[in-house]
PDB file of C-alpha atoms in Angstrom:
ATOM      1  CA  UNK T   1       5.237  -5.989 -32.475  1.00 46.00           C
ATOM      2  CA  UNK T   2       3.534  -8.078 -29.783  1.00 53.00           C
ATOM      3  CA  UNK T   3       1.045  -6.165 -27.667  1.00 59.00           C
ATOM      4  CA  UNK T   4       2.029  -5.746 -24.047  1.00 67.00           C
ATOM      5  CA  UNK T   5      -0.162  -7.727 -21.659  1.00 82.00           C
ATOM      6  CA  UNK T   6      -2.460  -5.666 -19.451  1.00 91.00           C
ATOM      7  CA  UNK T   7      -1.582  -5.944 -15.755  1.00 95.00           C
ATOM      8  CA  UNK T   8      -4.594  -5.525 -13.461  1.00 97.00           C
ATOM      9  CA  UNK T   9      -4.418  -4.703  -9.760  1.00 97.00           C
ATOM     10  CA  UNK T  10      -7.001  -4.831  -7.001  1.00 98.00           C
ATOM     11  CA  UNK T  11      -6.459  -1.936  -4.607  1.00 97.00           C
ATOM     12  CA  UNK T  12      -7.209  -2.346  -0.874  1.00 97.00           C
ATOM     13  CA  UNK T  13      -7.091   0.357   1.809  1.00 95.00           C
ATOM     14  CA  UNK T  14      -6.868   2.697  -1.179  1.00 96.00           C
ATOM     15  CA  UNK T  15      -7.467   6.055   0.505  1.00 94.00           C
ATOM     16  CA  UNK T  16      -7.200   8.939  -1.938  1.00 94.00           C
ATOM     17  CA  UNK T  17      -5.160   6.853  -4.373  1.00 94.00           C
ATOM     18  CA  UNK T  18      -1.460   7.394  -3.736  1.00 92.00           C
ATOM     19  CA  UNK T  19      -0.393   3.812  -4.472  1.00 93.00           C
ATOM     20  CA  UNK T  20      -2.840   3.597  -7.330  1.00 96.00           C
ATOM     21  CA  UNK T  21      -1.358   6.696  -8.941  1.00 94.00           C
ATOM     22  CA  UNK T  22       2.025   4.968  -8.744  1.00 93.00           C
ATOM     23  CA  UNK T  23       0.505   1.867 -10.310  1.00 95.00           C
ATOM     24  CA  UNK T  24      -0.846   3.949 -13.176  1.00 95.00           C
ATOM     25  CA  UNK T  25       2.580   5.510 -13.756  1.00 93.00           C
ATOM     26  CA  UNK T  26       3.969   1.947 -13.909  1.00 92.00           C
ATOM     27  CA  UNK T  27       1.342   1.100 -16.561  1.00 94.00           C
ATOM     28  CA  UNK T  28      -0.697  -1.079 -14.196  1.00 96.00           C
ATOM     29  CA  UNK T  29      -4.462  -0.810 -14.507  1.00 96.00           C
ATOM     30  CA  UNK T  30      -6.504  -0.548 -11.281  1.00 97.00           C
ATOM     31  CA  UNK T  31     -10.132  -1.407 -12.126  1.00 96.00           C
ATOM     32  CA  UNK T  32     -11.341  -1.379  -8.496  1.00 97.00           C
ATOM     33  CA  UNK T  33     -10.295   0.471  -5.323  1.00 97.00           C
ATOM     34  CA  UNK T  34     -11.684  -0.127  -1.835  1.00 97.00           C
ATOM     35  CA  UNK T  35     -11.628   1.697   1.477  1.00 95.00           C
ATOM     36  CA  UNK T  36     -13.862   2.312   4.486  1.00 93.00           C
ATOM     37  CA  UNK T  37     -13.450   6.095   4.060  1.00 95.00           C
ATOM     38  CA  UNK T  38     -16.091   7.274   1.600  1.00 96.00           C
ATOM     39  CA  UNK T  39     -14.658  10.814   1.396  1.00 96.00           C
ATOM     40  CA  UNK T  40     -11.200   9.530   0.494  1.00 95.00           C
ATOM     41  CA  UNK T  41     -12.647   7.318  -2.222  1.00 96.00           C
ATOM     42  CA  UNK T  42     -14.568  10.289  -3.622  1.00 96.00           C
ATOM     43  CA  UNK T  43     -11.235  12.090  -4.061  1.00 96.00           C
ATOM     44  CA  UNK T  44      -9.768   8.908  -5.550  1.00 96.00           C
ATOM     45  CA  UNK T  45     -12.553   8.638  -8.109  1.00 94.00           C
ATOM     46  CA  UNK T  46     -12.378  12.322  -9.017  1.00 94.00           C
ATOM     47  CA  UNK T  47      -8.601  12.181  -9.500  1.00 93.00           C
ATOM     48  CA  UNK T  48      -8.203   8.821 -11.241  1.00 94.00           C
ATOM     49  CA  UNK T  49     -11.672   7.839 -12.380  1.00 94.00           C
ATOM     50  CA  UNK T  50     -11.324   4.457 -10.686  1.00 95.00           C
ATOM     51  CA  UNK T  51     -14.400   2.447  -9.768  1.00 96.00           C
ATOM     52  CA  UNK T  52     -14.622   2.391  -5.976  1.00 97.00           C
ATOM     53  CA  UNK T  53     -16.247   0.212  -3.326  1.00 97.00           C
ATOM     54  CA  UNK T  54     -16.843   1.589   0.174  1.00 97.00           C
ATOM     55  CA  UNK T  55     -16.788  -0.684   3.199  1.00 96.00           C
ATOM     56  CA  UNK T  56     -14.783  -2.441   5.894  1.00 93.00           C
ATOM     57  CA  UNK T  57     -12.490  -5.004   4.274  1.00 93.00           C
ATOM     58  CA  UNK T  58     -13.540  -7.839   6.598  1.00 91.00           C
ATOM     59  CA  UNK T  59     -17.179  -7.336   5.630  1.00 94.00           C
ATOM     60  CA  UNK T  60     -16.409  -6.866   1.940  1.00 96.00           C
ATOM     61  CA  UNK T  61     -14.527 -10.175   1.886  1.00 95.00           C
ATOM     62  CA  UNK T  62     -17.721 -11.989   2.834  1.00 95.00           C
ATOM     63  CA  UNK T  63     -18.567 -11.884  -0.865  1.00 96.00           C
ATOM     64  CA  UNK T  64     -19.259  -8.341  -1.994  1.00 97.00           C
ATOM     65  CA  UNK T  65     -15.663  -7.640  -2.984  1.00 97.00           C
ATOM     66  CA  UNK T  66     -15.387 -10.885  -4.940  1.00 97.00           C
ATOM     67  CA  UNK T  67     -18.574 -10.110  -6.857  1.00 97.00           C
ATOM     68  CA  UNK T  68     -17.433  -6.570  -7.584  1.00 97.00           C
ATOM     69  CA  UNK T  69     -14.079  -7.732  -8.924  1.00 97.00           C
ATOM     70  CA  UNK T  70     -15.223 -10.681 -11.030  1.00 95.00           C
ATOM     71  CA  UNK T  71     -14.034 -14.214 -11.695  1.00 92.00           C
ATOM     72  CA  UNK T  72     -10.583 -13.563 -13.200  1.00 94.00           C
ATOM     73  CA  UNK T  73      -7.915 -13.228 -10.505  1.00 95.00           C
ATOM     74  CA  UNK T  74      -6.075  -9.886 -10.281  1.00 97.00           C
ATOM     75  CA  UNK T  75      -2.437  -9.924 -11.279  1.00 97.00           C
ATOM     76  CA  UNK T  76      -1.564  -7.843  -8.208  1.00 97.00           C
ATOM     77  CA  UNK T  77      -3.179  -7.002  -4.891  1.00 98.00           C
ATOM     78  CA  UNK T  78      -1.831  -3.726  -3.567  1.00 96.00           C
ATOM     79  CA  UNK T  79      -2.624  -1.541  -0.600  1.00 94.00           C
ATOM     80  CA  UNK T  80      -1.482   0.310   2.475  1.00 90.00           C
ATOM     81  CA  UNK T  81      -3.286  -1.035   5.569  1.00 88.00           C
ATOM     82  CA  UNK T  82      -3.813   1.650   8.236  1.00 81.00           C
ATOM     83  CA  UNK T  83      -0.549   2.266  10.086  1.00 71.00           C
ATOM     84  CA  UNK T  84      -1.904   3.688  13.357  1.00 69.00           C
ATOM     85  CA  UNK T  85      -0.985   0.564  15.320  1.00 61.00           C
ATOM     86  CA  UNK T  86       2.650   0.763  14.214  1.00 63.00           C
ATOM     87  CA  UNK T  87       3.397   4.492  13.948  1.00 62.00           C
ATOM     88  CA  UNK T  88       5.286   6.637  16.486  1.00 58.00           C
ATOM     89  CA  UNK T  89       2.161   8.702  17.187  1.00 55.00           C
ATOM     90  CA  UNK T  90       0.527   7.807  20.493  1.00 51.00           C
ATOM     91  CA  UNK T  91       3.379   5.528  21.530  1.00 52.00           C
ATOM     92  CA  UNK T  92       2.808   6.614  25.106  1.00 46.00           C
ATOM     93  CA  UNK T  93      -0.367   4.459  25.117  1.00 52.00           C
ATOM     94  CA  UNK T  94       0.565   1.249  26.921  1.00 55.00           C
ATOM     95  CA  UNK T  95      -1.421  -1.119  24.707  1.00 54.00           C
ATOM     96  CA  UNK T  96       0.094   0.319  21.589  1.00 51.00           C
ATOM     97  CA  UNK T  97       3.598   0.372  23.034  1.00 51.00           C
ATOM     98  CA  UNK T  98       3.248  -3.327  23.899  1.00 55.00           C
ATOM     99  CA  UNK T  99       1.915  -4.245  20.464  1.00 52.00           C
ATOM    100  CA  UNK T 100      -1.674  -4.853  21.616  1.00 55.00           C
ATOM    101  CA  UNK T 101      -3.420  -2.258  19.447  1.00 54.00           C
ATOM    102  CA  UNK T 102      -6.407  -4.037  17.813  1.00 54.00           C
ATOM    103  CA  UNK T 103      -5.794  -2.001  14.661  1.00 59.00           C
ATOM    104  CA  UNK T 104      -2.900  -4.366  13.978  1.00 61.00           C
ATOM    105  CA  UNK T 105      -5.454  -6.929  12.825  1.00 74.00           C
ATOM    106  CA  UNK T 106      -5.735  -5.124   9.488  1.00 83.00           C
ATOM    107  CA  UNK T 107      -2.627  -7.006   8.337  1.00 88.00           C
ATOM    108  CA  UNK T 108      -4.530 -10.254   8.681  1.00 89.00           C
ATOM    109  CA  UNK T 109      -7.355  -8.825   6.624  1.00 91.00           C
ATOM    110  CA  UNK T 110      -4.893  -7.837   3.904  1.00 94.00           C
ATOM    111  CA  UNK T 111      -3.445 -11.346   3.773  1.00 94.00           C
ATOM    112  CA  UNK T 112      -6.927 -12.829   3.806  1.00 94.00           C
ATOM    113  CA  UNK T 113      -7.628 -10.844   0.645  1.00 96.00           C
ATOM    114  CA  UNK T 114      -4.410 -12.178  -0.896  1.00 97.00           C
ATOM    115  CA  UNK T 115      -5.470 -15.707   0.028  1.00 97.00           C
ATOM    116  CA  UNK T 116      -8.952 -15.139  -1.416  1.00 97.00           C
ATOM    117  CA  UNK T 117      -7.901 -13.641  -4.754  1.00 97.00           C
ATOM    118  CA  UNK T 118      -4.631 -15.540  -5.249  1.00 97.00           C
ATOM    119  CA  UNK T 119      -2.855 -12.858  -7.319  1.00 97.00           C
ATOM    120  CA  UNK T 120       0.481 -13.461  -9.000  1.00 96.00           C
ATOM    121  CA  UNK T 121       1.957 -10.798  -6.703  1.00 96.00           C
ATOM    122  CA  UNK T 122       1.115  -8.402  -3.897  1.00 97.00           C
ATOM    123  CA  UNK T 123       2.541  -5.111  -2.690  1.00 96.00           C
ATOM    124  CA  UNK T 124       1.909  -3.719   0.782  1.00 95.00           C
ATOM    125  CA  UNK T 125       2.966  -0.318   2.146  1.00 94.00           C
ATOM    126  CA  UNK T 126       3.213   0.658   5.805  1.00 89.00           C
ATOM    127  CA  UNK T 127       5.364   2.575   8.278  1.00 89.00           C
ATOM    128  CA  UNK T 128       8.910   1.475   9.233  1.00 88.00           C
ATOM    129  CA  UNK T 129       7.678   1.049  12.824  1.00 84.00           C
ATOM    130  CA  UNK T 130       6.260  -2.310  11.805  1.00 87.00           C
ATOM    131  CA  UNK T 131       9.838  -3.642  11.775  1.00 88.00           C
ATOM    132  CA  UNK T 132      10.747  -2.236  15.216  1.00 85.00           C
ATOM    133  CA  UNK T 133      11.195  -4.502  18.236  1.00 81.00           C
ATOM    134  CA  UNK T 134       7.709  -3.801  19.598  1.00 79.00           C
ATOM    135  CA  UNK T 135       5.985  -4.975  16.421  1.00 80.00           C
ATOM    136  CA  UNK T 136       8.626  -7.299  14.997  1.00 85.00           C
ATOM    137  CA  UNK T 137       6.659 -10.421  15.945  1.00 84.00           C
ATOM    138  CA  UNK T 138       3.659  -9.107  14.004  1.00 85.00           C
ATOM    139  CA  UNK T 139       5.855  -8.377  10.997  1.00 89.00           C
ATOM    140  CA  UNK T 140       7.504 -11.790  11.105  1.00 92.00           C
ATOM    141  CA  UNK T 141       4.091 -13.443  11.393  1.00 90.00           C
ATOM    142  CA  UNK T 142       2.995 -11.518   8.302  1.00 92.00           C
ATOM    143  CA  UNK T 143       6.020 -12.741   6.351  1.00 94.00           C
ATOM    144  CA  UNK T 144       5.459 -16.337   7.450  1.00 95.00           C
ATOM    145  CA  UNK T 145       1.762 -16.167   6.552  1.00 95.00           C
ATOM    146  CA  UNK T 146       2.617 -14.876   3.076  1.00 96.00           C
ATOM    147  CA  UNK T 147       5.113 -17.692   2.575  1.00 95.00           C
ATOM    148  CA  UNK T 148       2.517 -20.255   3.657  1.00 96.00           C
ATOM    149  CA  UNK T 149       0.278 -18.877   0.920  1.00 96.00           C
ATOM    150  CA  UNK T 150       3.009 -19.612  -1.613  1.00 96.00           C
ATOM    151  CA  UNK T 151       4.701 -16.211  -1.952  1.00 96.00           C
ATOM    152  CA  UNK T 152       8.392 -15.409  -1.875  1.00 96.00           C
ATOM    153  CA  UNK T 153       8.702 -12.129   0.005  1.00 95.00           C
ATOM    154  CA  UNK T 154      11.107  -9.213   0.000  1.00 95.00           C
ATOM    155  CA  UNK T 155      10.923  -5.899   1.811  1.00 95.00           C
ATOM    156  CA  UNK T 156      12.720  -2.614   2.155  1.00 95.00           C
ATOM    157  CA  UNK T 157      12.320   0.869   3.605  1.00 94.00           C
ATOM    158  CA  UNK T 158      12.289   3.679   1.045  1.00 93.00           C
ATOM    159  CA  UNK T 159      12.382   7.442   1.486  1.00 92.00           C
ATOM    160  CA  UNK T 160      10.251   9.605  -0.805  1.00 90.00           C
ATOM    161  CA  UNK T 161      13.014  12.235  -0.936  1.00 90.00           C
ATOM    162  CA  UNK T 162      15.141   9.799  -2.949  1.00 91.00           C
ATOM    163  CA  UNK T 163      12.475   9.659  -5.672  1.00 89.00           C
ATOM    164  CA  UNK T 164      12.185  13.336  -6.498  1.00 89.00           C
ATOM    165  CA  UNK T 165       9.509  14.091  -3.882  1.00 88.00           C
ATOM    166  CA  UNK T 166      10.079  17.254  -1.795  1.00 89.00           C
ATOM    167  CA  UNK T 167       9.370  15.428   1.466  1.00 87.00           C
ATOM    168  CA  UNK T 168      11.398  13.164   3.760  1.00 88.00           C
ATOM    169  CA  UNK T 169       8.840  10.368   4.125  1.00 88.00           C
ATOM    170  CA  UNK T 170      10.085   6.875   4.990  1.00 90.00           C
ATOM    171  CA  UNK T 171       7.850   3.905   4.248  1.00 92.00           C
ATOM    172  CA  UNK T 172       8.092   0.132   4.411  1.00 94.00           C
ATOM    173  CA  UNK T 173       7.293  -1.795   1.237  1.00 95.00           C
ATOM    174  CA  UNK T 174       6.644  -5.538   1.326  1.00 96.00           C
ATOM    175  CA  UNK T 175       6.324  -7.449  -1.955  1.00 96.00           C
ATOM    176  CA  UNK T 176       5.343 -11.049  -2.524  1.00 96.00           C
ATOM    177  CA  UNK T 177       5.710 -13.051  -5.739  1.00 95.00           C
ATOM    178  CA  UNK T 178       3.902 -16.347  -6.149  1.00 94.00           C
ATOM    179  CA  UNK T 179       6.542 -19.041  -6.499  1.00 89.00           C
ATOM    180  CA  UNK T 180      10.262 -18.946  -5.817  1.00 80.00           C
ATOM    181  CA  UNK T 181      11.499 -15.782  -7.558  1.00 81.00           C
ATOM    182  CA  UNK T 182      11.901 -12.755  -5.282  1.00 78.00           C
ATOM    183  CA  UNK T 183      11.722  -9.214  -6.603  1.00 82.00           C
ATOM    184  CA  UNK T 184      14.453  -6.678  -5.826  1.00 85.00           C
ATOM    185  CA  UNK T 185      13.219  -3.570  -4.017  1.00 87.00           C
ATOM    186  CA  UNK T 186      16.605  -1.885  -3.692  1.00 83.00           C
ATOM    187  CA  UNK T 187      17.690  -1.212  -7.273  1.00 85.00           C
ATOM    188  CA  UNK T 188      16.337   2.187  -8.344  1.00 85.00           C
ATOM    189  CA  UNK T 189      17.514   4.931 -10.697  1.00 85.00           C
ATOM    190  CA  UNK T 190      18.804   8.199  -9.286  1.00 84.00           C
ATOM    191  CA  UNK T 191      16.234  10.971  -9.008  1.00 88.00           C
ATOM    192  CA  UNK T 192      16.926  14.666  -8.381  1.00 88.00           C
ATOM    193  CA  UNK T 193      16.593  15.702  -4.740  1.00 87.00           C
ATOM    194  CA  UNK T 194      13.961  18.409  -4.472  1.00 90.00           C
ATOM    195  CA  UNK T 195      13.087  20.805  -1.671  1.00 88.00           C
ATOM    196  CA  UNK T 196       9.835  22.481  -0.566  1.00 86.00           C
ATOM    197  CA  UNK T 197      11.196  25.657  -2.182  1.00 88.00           C
ATOM    198  CA  UNK T 198      11.228  23.814  -5.522  1.00 89.00           C
ATOM    199  CA  UNK T 199       7.639  22.649  -4.990  1.00 87.00           C
ATOM    200  CA  UNK T 200       6.356  26.187  -4.329  1.00 88.00           C
ATOM    201  CA  UNK T 201       8.579  28.028  -6.784  1.00 86.00           C
ATOM    202  CA  UNK T 202       5.921  28.529  -9.453  1.00 83.00           C
ATOM    203  CA  UNK T 203       3.165  29.752  -7.098  1.00 82.00           C
ATOM    204  CA  UNK T 204       2.138  33.369  -7.350  1.00 73.00           C
ATOM    205  CA  UNK T 205       0.140  35.857  -5.340  1.00 72.00           C
ATOM    206  CA  UNK T 206      -1.069  37.557  -8.501  1.00 72.00           C
ATOM    207  CA  UNK T 207      -4.813  37.107  -9.184  1.00 71.00           C
ATOM    208  CA  UNK T 208      -5.797  35.014 -12.192  1.00 68.00           C
ATOM    209  CA  UNK T 209      -7.256  36.764 -15.207  1.00 66.00           C
ATOM    210  CA  UNK T 210     -11.036  36.680 -15.388  1.00 54.00           C
TER     211      UNK T 210
END
């Protein structure tokens, strides 16, 4: 039997490791995770044992991130850039409502990393608000930039409740494949729908022995 090739992913905006846990379940190895939040990366390392690099992505891309990763390109770049510029929270702020939140620049940083490392594919997660009218130009610019880099893109909005998670959490997923073959993001198996009651069913108020 031929051994299965190891797929390696570089994780950006990694936080405590939600996407990276999913990558591990999909048998993708994540040798390096990055974020500007040192506390989140400490949780990430404790939970998954992943090597971590703390710092702002724009500064890390000046060379430190490339040195930390090594010379062989990652198969995948994955990450969830901060969504504050595109979320419903604080929509009463005029600059945010008009799409002028400077936090939106993190999407450019993500694509700069894709351009720098030239992976075979990338996966980005964000909030559905990125596709709304206020931010649609930013989203379209992101798609066009990815295509200019040689990636065929596809995107969808998924709800965690449809994947056996006891939470109604909608998220945008954007995938890019180098070349002309798009990946389908809408063909998934059926998972049982679970409630918060299911999640807490095995908790007890009884003290542990010892």
